[in-house]
Amino acid sequence: MGKAEKTRAAIIEQVAEVFNRKGYSGASLQDLTEATQLTKGAIYGNFADKQEVAAEALKYNIDRIAAVIVENRNSARCEADRLMAYPNAYHAMYKWILSNGGCPIANTLTDADDTNPQLNRLALLFVKKWRRDVEKTVEAGKKSGEFLPDTNGSEIGKLLLTLISGGAMLAKATQDHGFMDSALTQAEQIISKQKSKSQ
Amino acid sequence: MGKAEKTRAAIIEQVAEVFNRKGYSGASLQDLTEATQLTKGAIYGNFADKQEVAAEALKYNIDRIAAVIVENRNSARCEADRLMAYPNAYHAMYKWILSNGGCPIANTLTDADDTNPQLNRLALLFVKKWRRDVEKTVEAGKKSGEFLPDTNGSEIGKLLLTLISGGAMLAKATQDHGFMDSALTQAEQIISKQKSKSQ
Amino acid sequence: MGKAEKTRAAIIEQVAEVFNRKGYSGASLQDLTEATQLTKGAIYGNFADKQEVAAEALKYNIDRIAAVIVENRNSARCEADRLMAYPNAYHAMYKWILSNGGCPIANTLTDADDTNPQLNRLALLFVKKWRRDVEKTVEAGKKSGEFLPDTNGSEIGKLLLTLISGGAMLAKATQDHGFMDSALTQAEQIISKQKSKSQ
Amino acid sequence: MGKAEKTRAAIIEQVAEVFNRKGYSGASLQDLTEATQLTKGAIYGNFADKQEVAAEALKYNIDRIAAVIVENRNSARCEADRLMAYPNAYHAMYKWILSNGGCPIANTLTDADDTNPQLNRLALLFVKKWRRDVEKTVEAGKKSGEFLPDTNGSEIGKLLLTLISGGAMLAKATQDHGFMDSALTQAEQIISKQKSKSQ
DNA sequence: GATGAATGAGGTTTCATTCAT
DNA sequence: GATGAATGAAACCTCATTCAT
């Protein structure tokens, strides 16, 4: 990693929370220079514009969550555990998420809606990938007999997303971790119910 | 209703969607003048500042939803129906919600977090009231024998809020009504499961 | 006095202090409506514009001072007493002046300098009249033998004005009445010194 | 001196007359950009707000006068000359003062009274220092036998201030230098009269 | 004749971005 | 390549004034 790339990475790391907390338009260049202890020039030397910084920061935030999900999926021994990777990942991370300004997916989808298509697209890509992965896992589980034949992968994907990002949003906003706990418990129950009795 | 009150009401009505779509800081005075076809002076003649316009617009948006919930609760014949009022209300309104920039609660809670305490407070008040009403209803249902004795009102309140506002958020963001449908169905199932078998 | 004239007079009386305290541009229409308990429309019904209100208010303030000077002059028995009318008038009024925002002449001459020629002209007219009256009085006193032949009316007029308006300005600004006292005493000494010994 | 400090100094120098002429609220940002040939952004890059620019401009104006007074005081050979430093300084500067919008002390004390406490405080500090210095000088002169034992330092300080700032105010307003001349002459006489005959 | 809602120009300030050093 | 002073558009807000009712 060259020097320039190191600086870029350091900037991204340090502004990720700022953007997540204040949103794209709420975070000013001054917020970024304060968070990074760099000058405006330094930021513009490493990024084309604020937009690009925000996009990279969002990618960074999403990747941190995605990495934990992937980790959990990779260590799973059955398809149900591969689904459990989602609630498990958030279970492992939710203290970090709540102290970092909330769920970046929820924040981006509500904040950047009409104002910032690029950020929106990035968040939607994550949603799409999540749904596709859940669907594939459910299909695999049905083929192997682990899941009941009428298990609906699309439905489960939507519910996991809704419960988890909705729970994170409300837990952050109310400062009541109970929202996250309830949502994750409910998500786990939904997954469990799909298991065929022979399991 | 005096002329001033009419204008105030008209402004609120016309800017409610703008604020819901763009958020407090994303919506500029110019956005407001374009939406209302009034001048800046006219807006400042009727409101103390942008903050007040935003607060009134949020109240308006919340009230529209609250009104439908209340309506549904009032026409309910049993405690379970009183809980069903929540998903039913969103079922009735979700086309309007999705075409108006999404769920104002979700939008406000993610947008106004650190920037705008007053709007945040308004949204949190709605959340609190929702939870309290659900808890009272569950208690009443347990007393009357309609609900199982171990029904947990707090848990149900949190899940309804999470599913419904999370579903609305994702449906809006993805333009996929399925998120809302799945969330509402799930919410209904959760309510149904609490009914004692004798019912 | 017709009704319209009564309203005009009442407005002038009530805004005189506001203009004296805040200056022409510092006093807003809102300040005027608050001071008069009237609507903007009522003020514009009775005056062409803010400028006219300010001019009338200044005339009112100047006239209150001029009236006391004239009163003192009229009751004077000799030319020296006619000069003493100036410090005497301010002696009689300075509590009122200091509690009303200071000397309107000093305020206008410094405030309205470049911004408001009309108000400036009004204040300068008062200055001119003061100087002319002092000069005439001195001439009369010299003719009658009351004053020394080398008494310089122009000089005395300037000094009286400088001491009195300067003293009022500093007394108001420092909240120290001593400035006014010292200036008036000094003015009186200057006048006394002009008396011929035969008196 | 870094570039920023040079710009700051240049701005202060160029706007000092504008503020002295138009007053704090009368001088608009546009006036400042026109006087400096800089953009609004450049001004806000070098000062926190208009208030700060005004305060620095007033300090600059006061300092120019104070510097000449100090210079005169330092070259004085006796206590009487130390008092004469005040009229002498204004004698040396009054062309500059009158062509620059008048005496900044008089302007500030009447203009900024209720509107701008910080500027008021700056002007009052100068008044206080002037009075204290005069009193100390008089005390020293009395001890050394240069002044009569009943010389009243407080009285003399007030009269010098009143005559000089009042004279400047009227000279500026009437465009008649005579006001300044008479006031300075009178001030000199007051000082001379305190000298003990043995001197 | 009085009202007060609406106007629109102008006020101060902040922002993302550029560019000479 | 980094700096930070300068830009200028756009932000929020206030003002004196007008005019339909």
Short mmCIF file of N, CA, C and O in Angstrom, two decimals, chain B residues 107-162:
data_model
loop_
_atom_site.label_atom_id
_atom_site.label_comp_id
_atom_site.label_asym_id
_atom_site.label_seq_id
_atom_site.Cartn_x
_atom_site.Cartn_y
_atom_site.Cartn_z
N ASN B 107 -37.86 8.12 9.00
CA ASN B 107 -37.07 9.21 8.43
C ASN B 107 -36.55 10.15 9.51
O ASN B 107 -35.38 10.54 9.50
N THR B 108 -37.43 10.53 10.40
CA THR B 108 -37.02 11.49 11.43
C THR B 108 -36.00 10.88 12.38
O THR B 108 -35.01 11.52 12.73
N LEU B 109 -36.25 9.66 12.78
CA LEU B 109 -35.34 9.06 13.77
C LEU B 109 -33.94 8.88 13.21
O LEU B 109 -32.95 9.02 13.94
N THR B 110 -33.81 8.60 11.93
CA THR B 110 -32.46 8.46 11.39
C THR B 110 -31.88 9.81 10.97
O THR B 110 -30.69 10.05 11.12
N ASP B 111 -32.74 10.70 10.49
CA ASP B 111 -32.23 11.96 9.96
C ASP B 111 -31.87 12.95 11.06
O ASP B 111 -30.83 13.59 11.01
N ALA B 112 -32.76 13.08 12.03
CA ALA B 112 -32.69 14.25 12.91
C ALA B 112 -31.91 13.97 14.18
O ALA B 112 -31.83 14.82 15.07
N ASP B 113 -31.39 12.78 14.22
CA ASP B 113 -30.72 12.30 15.40
C ASP B 113 -29.92 13.34 16.16
O ASP B 113 -30.26 13.73 17.27
N ASP B 114 -28.83 13.74 15.53
CA ASP B 114 -27.92 14.60 16.26
C ASP B 114 -28.13 16.06 15.91
O ASP B 114 -27.77 16.96 16.64
N THR B 115 -28.77 16.26 14.76
CA THR B 115 -28.91 17.61 14.24
C THR B 115 -30.09 18.36 14.83
O THR B 115 -30.04 19.57 14.99
N ASN B 116 -31.14 17.66 15.15
CA ASN B 116 -32.39 18.36 15.42
C ASN B 116 -33.18 17.72 16.56
O ASN B 116 -34.13 16.98 16.32
N PRO B 117 -32.81 18.04 17.76
CA PRO B 117 -33.41 17.38 18.92
C PRO B 117 -34.93 17.50 18.98
O PRO B 117 -35.60 16.56 19.38
N GLN B 118 -35.45 18.64 18.54
CA GLN B 118 -36.90 18.81 18.68
C GLN B 118 -37.68 17.83 17.82
O GLN B 118 -38.65 17.22 18.27
N LEU B 119 -37.25 17.68 16.57
CA LEU B 119 -37.93 16.73 15.70
C LEU B 119 -37.77 15.32 16.25
O LEU B 119 -38.71 14.52 16.25
N ASN B 120 -36.57 15.03 16.70
CA ASN B 120 -36.32 13.73 17.30
C ASN B 120 -37.30 13.46 18.43
O ASN B 120 -37.91 12.38 18.51
N ARG B 121 -37.47 14.44 19.29
CA ARG B 121 -38.36 14.28 20.43
C ARG B 121 -39.79 13.97 19.98
O ARG B 121 -40.46 13.11 20.55
N LEU B 122 -40.23 14.68 18.95
CA LEU B 122 -41.58 14.45 18.45
C LEU B 122 -41.75 13.01 17.98
O LEU B 122 -42.76 12.36 18.28
N ALA B 123 -40.77 12.52 17.25
CA ALA B 123 -40.88 11.14 16.75
C ALA B 123 -40.82 10.15 17.91
O ALA B 123 -41.57 9.16 17.95
N LEU B 124 -39.96 10.45 18.88
CA LEU B 124 -39.84 9.53 20.02
C LEU B 124 -41.12 9.51 20.86
O LEU B 124 -41.48 8.47 21.41
N LEU B 125 -41.78 10.66 20.93
CA LEU B 125 -43.05 10.70 21.66
C LEU B 125 -44.06 9.73 21.04
O LEU B 125 -44.78 9.03 21.74
N PHE B 126 -44.09 9.74 19.70
CA PHE B 126 -45.00 8.83 19.01
C PHE B 126 -44.65 7.38 19.31
O PHE B 126 -45.52 6.54 19.56
N VAL B 127 -43.35 7.10 19.31
CA VAL B 127 -42.90 5.74 19.62
C VAL B 127 -43.34 5.33 21.03
O VAL B 127 -43.87 4.24 21.26
N LYS B 128 -43.14 6.26 21.96
CA LYS B 128 -43.49 5.98 23.35
C LYS B 128 -44.98 5.70 23.49
O LYS B 128 -45.40 4.75 24.15
N LYS B 129 -45.77 6.57 22.84
CA LYS B 129 -47.22 6.41 22.94
C LYS B 129 -47.65 5.07 22.34
O LYS B 129 -48.48 4.36 22.91
N TRP B 130 -47.09 4.74 21.23
CA TRP B 130 -47.38 3.46 20.56
C TRP B 130 -47.11 2.30 21.53
O TRP B 130 -47.97 1.43 21.75
N ARG B 131 -45.93 2.33 22.13
CA ARG B 131 -45.58 1.24 23.03
C ARG B 131 -46.51 1.18 24.23
O ARG B 131 -46.97 0.11 24.63
N ARG B 132 -46.82 2.32 24.81
CA ARG B 132 -47.68 2.35 25.99
C ARG B 132 -49.08 1.81 25.65
O ARG B 132 -49.65 1.02 26.39
N ASP B 133 -49.59 2.23 24.49
CA ASP B 133 -50.92 1.78 24.10
C ASP B 133 -50.95 0.28 23.88
O ASP B 133 -51.90 -0.40 24.28
N VAL B 134 -49.91 -0.22 23.24
CA VAL B 134 -49.86 -1.67 23.02
C VAL B 134 -49.82 -2.40 24.36
O VAL B 134 -50.55 -3.38 24.58
N GLU B 135 -49.00 -1.89 25.26
CA GLU B 135 -48.89 -2.57 26.55
C GLU B 135 -50.21 -2.57 27.31
O GLU B 135 -50.61 -3.60 27.88
N LYS B 136 -50.90 -1.44 27.30
CA LYS B 136 -52.20 -1.40 27.97
C LYS B 136 -53.19 -2.38 27.36
O LYS B 136 -53.93 -3.07 28.05
N THR B 137 -53.18 -2.41 26.03
CA THR B 137 -54.11 -3.30 25.34
C THR B 137 -53.82 -4.76 25.70
O THR B 137 -54.74 -5.55 25.95
N VAL B 138 -52.55 -5.10 25.74
CA VAL B 138 -52.20 -6.48 26.08
C VAL B 138 -52.64 -6.80 27.51
O VAL B 138 -53.22 -7.87 27.77
N GLU B 139 -52.40 -5.88 28.42
CA GLU B 139 -52.84 -6.12 29.80
C GLU B 139 -54.35 -6.36 29.87
O GLU B 139 -54.81 -7.29 30.53
N ALA B 140 -55.09 -5.51 29.16
CA ALA B 140 -56.54 -5.67 29.15
C ALA B 140 -56.92 -7.03 28.59
O ALA B 140 -57.80 -7.72 29.13
N GLY B 141 -56.23 -7.42 27.51
CA GLY B 141 -56.53 -8.72 26.88
C GLY B 141 -56.20 -9.89 27.79
O GLY B 141 -56.88 -10.93 27.77
N LYS B 142 -55.18 -9.74 28.57
CA LYS B 142 -54.84 -10.82 29.51
C LYS B 142 -55.89 -10.89 30.62
O LYS B 142 -56.34 -11.98 30.99
N LYS B 143 -56.31 -9.78 31.11
CA LYS B 143 -57.33 -9.77 32.17
C LYS B 143 -58.63 -10.41 31.70
O LYS B 143 -59.26 -11.19 32.41
N SER B 144 -58.99 -10.10 30.45
CA SER B 144 -60.26 -10.62 29.93
C SER B 144 -60.12 -12.06 29.46
O SER B 144 -61.10 -12.67 29.06
N GLY B 145 -58.92 -12.59 29.49
CA GLY B 145 -58.72 -13.97 29.04
C GLY B 145 -58.56 -14.10 27.53
O GLY B 145 -58.41 -15.20 27.00
N GLU B 146 -58.57 -13.00 26.85
CA GLU B 146 -58.43 -13.07 25.38
C GLU B 146 -57.02 -13.47 24.97
O GLU B 146 -56.83 -14.17 23.97
N PHE B 147 -56.04 -13.02 25.75
CA PHE B 147 -54.64 -13.34 25.44
C PHE B 147 -54.09 -14.35 26.43
O PHE B 147 -54.55 -14.44 27.59
N LEU B 148 -53.09 -15.10 25.99
CA LEU B 148 -52.40 -16.06 26.87
C LEU B 148 -51.76 -15.29 28.03
O LEU B 148 -51.33 -14.16 27.86
N PRO B 149 -51.67 -15.94 29.17
CA PRO B 149 -51.15 -15.24 30.35
C PRO B 149 -49.69 -14.80 30.21
O PRO B 149 -49.27 -13.84 30.85
N ASP B 150 -48.93 -15.49 29.38
CA ASP B 150 -47.52 -15.09 29.27
C ASP B 150 -47.27 -14.11 28.12
O ASP B 150 -46.13 -13.86 27.74
N THR B 151 -48.32 -13.56 27.57
CA THR B 151 -48.13 -12.57 26.49
C THR B 151 -47.36 -11.35 27.03
O THR B 151 -47.71 -10.81 28.07
N ASN B 152 -46.34 -10.96 26.29
CA ASN B 152 -45.47 -9.87 26.75
C ASN B 152 -45.74 -8.59 25.95
O ASN B 152 -45.29 -8.44 24.80
N GLY B 153 -46.43 -7.66 26.56
CA GLY B 153 -46.85 -6.44 25.85
C GLY B 153 -45.68 -5.61 25.37
O GLY B 153 -45.70 -5.06 24.25
N SER B 154 -44.66 -5.53 26.20
CA SER B 154 -43.51 -4.72 25.81
C SER B 154 -42.85 -5.30 24.56
O SER B 154 -42.52 -4.59 23.62
N GLU B 155 -42.73 -6.63 24.57
CA GLU B 155 -42.12 -7.33 23.44
C GLU B 155 -42.93 -7.10 22.16
O GLU B 155 -42.37 -6.80 21.10
N ILE B 156 -44.22 -7.23 22.29
CA ILE B 156 -45.08 -7.07 21.11
C ILE B 156 -45.02 -5.64 20.59
O ILE B 156 -44.95 -5.40 19.38
N GLY B 157 -45.02 -4.69 21.49
CA GLY B 157 -44.91 -3.29 21.08
C GLY B 157 -43.65 -3.06 20.27
O GLY B 157 -43.66 -2.44 19.20
N LYS B 158 -42.54 -3.55 20.80
CA LYS B 158 -41.27 -3.34 20.09
C LYS B 158 -41.29 -4.02 18.72
O LYS B 158 -40.86 -3.44 17.71
N LEU B 159 -41.83 -5.24 18.67
CA LEU B 159 -41.82 -5.95 17.39
C LEU B 159 -42.72 -5.27 16.36
O LEU B 159 -42.36 -5.16 15.19
N LEU B 160 -43.88 -4.82 16.82
CA LEU B 160 -44.77 -4.14 15.86
C LEU B 160 -44.07 -2.91 15.29
O LEU B 160 -44.05 -2.68 14.07
N LEU B 161 -43.48 -2.11 16.17
CA LEU B 161 -42.79 -0.91 15.70
C LEU B 161 -41.65 -1.25 14.75
O LEU B 161 -41.49 -0.63 13.68
N THR B 162 -40.88 -2.24 15.13
CA THR B 162 -39.72 -2.60 14.32
C THR B 162 -40.16 -3.10 12.95
O THR B 162 -39.65 -2.65 11.91
#
